[in-house]
Coordinates of N, CA and C in Angstrom, one line a residue:
X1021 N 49.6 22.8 21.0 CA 50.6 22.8 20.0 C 50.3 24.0 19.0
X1022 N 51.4 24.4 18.1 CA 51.2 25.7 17.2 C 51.4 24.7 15.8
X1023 N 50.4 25.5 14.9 CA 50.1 24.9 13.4 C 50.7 25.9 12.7
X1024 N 51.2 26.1 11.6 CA 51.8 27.2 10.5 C 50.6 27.4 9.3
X1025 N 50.2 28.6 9.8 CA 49.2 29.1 9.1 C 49.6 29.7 7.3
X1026 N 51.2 30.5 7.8 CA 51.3 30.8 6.5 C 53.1 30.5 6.9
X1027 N 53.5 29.8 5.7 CA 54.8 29.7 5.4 C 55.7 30.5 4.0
X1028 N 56.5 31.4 4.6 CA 57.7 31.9 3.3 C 58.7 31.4 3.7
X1029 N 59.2 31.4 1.8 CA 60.9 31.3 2.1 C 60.9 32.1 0.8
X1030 N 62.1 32.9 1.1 CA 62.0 34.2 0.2 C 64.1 34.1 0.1
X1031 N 64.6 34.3 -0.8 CA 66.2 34.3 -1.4 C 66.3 36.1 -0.9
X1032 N 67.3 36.1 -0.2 CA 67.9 37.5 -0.2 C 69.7 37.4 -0.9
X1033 N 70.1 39.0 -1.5 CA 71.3 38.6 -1.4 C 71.6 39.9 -0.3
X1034 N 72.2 39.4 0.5 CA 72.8 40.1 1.5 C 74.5 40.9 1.6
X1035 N 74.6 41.7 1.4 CA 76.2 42.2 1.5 C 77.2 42.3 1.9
X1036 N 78.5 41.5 1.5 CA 79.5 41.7 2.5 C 80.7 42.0 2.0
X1037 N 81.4 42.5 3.1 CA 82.7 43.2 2.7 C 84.1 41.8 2.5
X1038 N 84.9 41.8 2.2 CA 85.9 41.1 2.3 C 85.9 40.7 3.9
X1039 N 86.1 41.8 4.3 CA 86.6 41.4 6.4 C 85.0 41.6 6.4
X1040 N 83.9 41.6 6.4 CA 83.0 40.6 7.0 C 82.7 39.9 7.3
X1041 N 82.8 39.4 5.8 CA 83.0 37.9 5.3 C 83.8 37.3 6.1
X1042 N 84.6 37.5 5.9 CA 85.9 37.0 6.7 C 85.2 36.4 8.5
X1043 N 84.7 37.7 8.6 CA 83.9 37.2 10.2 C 83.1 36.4 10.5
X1044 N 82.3 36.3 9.2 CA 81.1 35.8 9.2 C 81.6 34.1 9.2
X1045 N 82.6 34.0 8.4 CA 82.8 32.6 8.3 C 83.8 32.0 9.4
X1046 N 84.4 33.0 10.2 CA 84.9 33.0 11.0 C 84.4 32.3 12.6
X1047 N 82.9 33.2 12.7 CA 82.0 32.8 13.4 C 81.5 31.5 13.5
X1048 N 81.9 30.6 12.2 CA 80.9 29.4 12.3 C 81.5 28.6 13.1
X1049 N 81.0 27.3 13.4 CA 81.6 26.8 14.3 C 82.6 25.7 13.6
X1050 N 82.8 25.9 12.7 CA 83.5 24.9 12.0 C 85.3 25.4 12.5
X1051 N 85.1 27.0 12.3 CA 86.4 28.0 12.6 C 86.4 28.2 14.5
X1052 N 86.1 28.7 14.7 CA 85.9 30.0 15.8 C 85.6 28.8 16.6
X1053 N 84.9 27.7 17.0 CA 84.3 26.8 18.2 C 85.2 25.7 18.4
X1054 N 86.1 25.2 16.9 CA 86.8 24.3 17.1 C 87.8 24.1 16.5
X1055 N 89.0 25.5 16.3 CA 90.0 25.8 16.4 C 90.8 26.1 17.2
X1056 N 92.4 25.8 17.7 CA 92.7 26.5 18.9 C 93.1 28.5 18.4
X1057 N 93.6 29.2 19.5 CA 93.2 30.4 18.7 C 94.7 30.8 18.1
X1058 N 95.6 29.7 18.2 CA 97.2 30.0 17.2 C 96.5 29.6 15.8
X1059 N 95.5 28.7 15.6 CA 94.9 28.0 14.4 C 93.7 29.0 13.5
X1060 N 93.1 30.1 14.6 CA 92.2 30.9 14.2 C 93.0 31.9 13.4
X1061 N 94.2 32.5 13.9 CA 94.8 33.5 13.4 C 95.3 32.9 12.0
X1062 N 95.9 32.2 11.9 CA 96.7 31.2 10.8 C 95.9 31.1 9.7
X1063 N 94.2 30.3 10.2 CA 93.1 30.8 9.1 C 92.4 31.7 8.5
X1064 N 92.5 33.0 9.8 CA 92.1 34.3 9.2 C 93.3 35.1 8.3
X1065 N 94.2 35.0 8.4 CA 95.3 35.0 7.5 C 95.1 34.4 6.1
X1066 N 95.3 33.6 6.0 CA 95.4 32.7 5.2 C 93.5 33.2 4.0
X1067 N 92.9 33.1 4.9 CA 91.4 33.8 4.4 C 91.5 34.7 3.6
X1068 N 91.6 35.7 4.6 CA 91.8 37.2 4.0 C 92.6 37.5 2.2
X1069 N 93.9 36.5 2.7 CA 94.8 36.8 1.5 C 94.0 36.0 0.1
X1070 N 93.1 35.0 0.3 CA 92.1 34.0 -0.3 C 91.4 35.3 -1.1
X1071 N 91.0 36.0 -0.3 CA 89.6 36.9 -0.5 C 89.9 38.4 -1.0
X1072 N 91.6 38.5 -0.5 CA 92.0 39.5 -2.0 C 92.1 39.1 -2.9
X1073 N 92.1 37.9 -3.5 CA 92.9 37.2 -5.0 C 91.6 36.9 -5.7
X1074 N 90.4 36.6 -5.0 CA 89.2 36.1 -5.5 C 88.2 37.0 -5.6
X1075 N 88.1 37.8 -4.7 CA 86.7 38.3 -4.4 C 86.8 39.9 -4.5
X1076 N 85.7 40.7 -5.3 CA 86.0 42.0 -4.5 C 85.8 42.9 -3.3
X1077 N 85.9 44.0 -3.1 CA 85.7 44.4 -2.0 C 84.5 44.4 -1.4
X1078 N 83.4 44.6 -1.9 CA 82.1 44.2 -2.0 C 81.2 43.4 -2.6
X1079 N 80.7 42.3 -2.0 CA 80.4 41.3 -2.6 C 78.9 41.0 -2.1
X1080 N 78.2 40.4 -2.8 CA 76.8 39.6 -2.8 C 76.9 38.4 -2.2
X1081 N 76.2 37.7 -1.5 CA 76.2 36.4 -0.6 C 74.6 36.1 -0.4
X1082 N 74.3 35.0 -1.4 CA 72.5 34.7 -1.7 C 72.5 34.0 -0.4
X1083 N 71.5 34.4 0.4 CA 71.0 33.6 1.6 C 69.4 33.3 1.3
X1084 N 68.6 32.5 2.4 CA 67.5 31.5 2.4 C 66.7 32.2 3.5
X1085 N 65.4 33.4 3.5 CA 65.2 33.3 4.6 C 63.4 32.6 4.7
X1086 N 63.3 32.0 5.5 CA 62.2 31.7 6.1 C 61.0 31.8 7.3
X1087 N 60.0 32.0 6.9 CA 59.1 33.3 7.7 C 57.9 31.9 8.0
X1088 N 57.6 31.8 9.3 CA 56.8 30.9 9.7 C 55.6 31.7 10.6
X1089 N 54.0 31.4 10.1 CA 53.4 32.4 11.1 C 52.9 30.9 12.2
X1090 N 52.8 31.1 12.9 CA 52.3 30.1 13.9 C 51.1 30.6 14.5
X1091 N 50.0 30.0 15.2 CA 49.1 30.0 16.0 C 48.8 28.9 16.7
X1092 N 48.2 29.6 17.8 CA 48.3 28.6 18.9 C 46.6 27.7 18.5
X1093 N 46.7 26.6 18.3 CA 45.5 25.3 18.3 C 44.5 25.6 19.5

């Protein structure tokens, strides 16, 4: 079995564009896995126009990343 010798979790803000974003949330499976794809277009639509009225063109998005060192017992 492997033990965690050293554990991080470190905050990044990572960057995204309007249509990245757009992809990115696109990709999840909440959109993209279990939509049909008349329902994907309709949402990416509907998104995009979301994310001119709200957001700018470049935007910050705080993520969580976590660094596990393992070794083998």
């Amino acid at each position: 079995s492997a033990a965690s010798d050293v554990y991080k979790r470190q905050e990044l803000d990572v960057p995204f564009t309007r249509t990245s974003w757009n992809g990115r949330m696109k990709a999840c499976r909440g959109i993209g896995a279990s939509l049909s794809p008349e329902e994907i277009v309709a949402w990416e639509q509907e998104h995009l126009q979301l994310l001119e009225r709200i957001a700018p063109e470049t935007f910050l998005v705080r993520h969580y990343a976590a660094i596990a060192e393992l070794r083998k017992k």
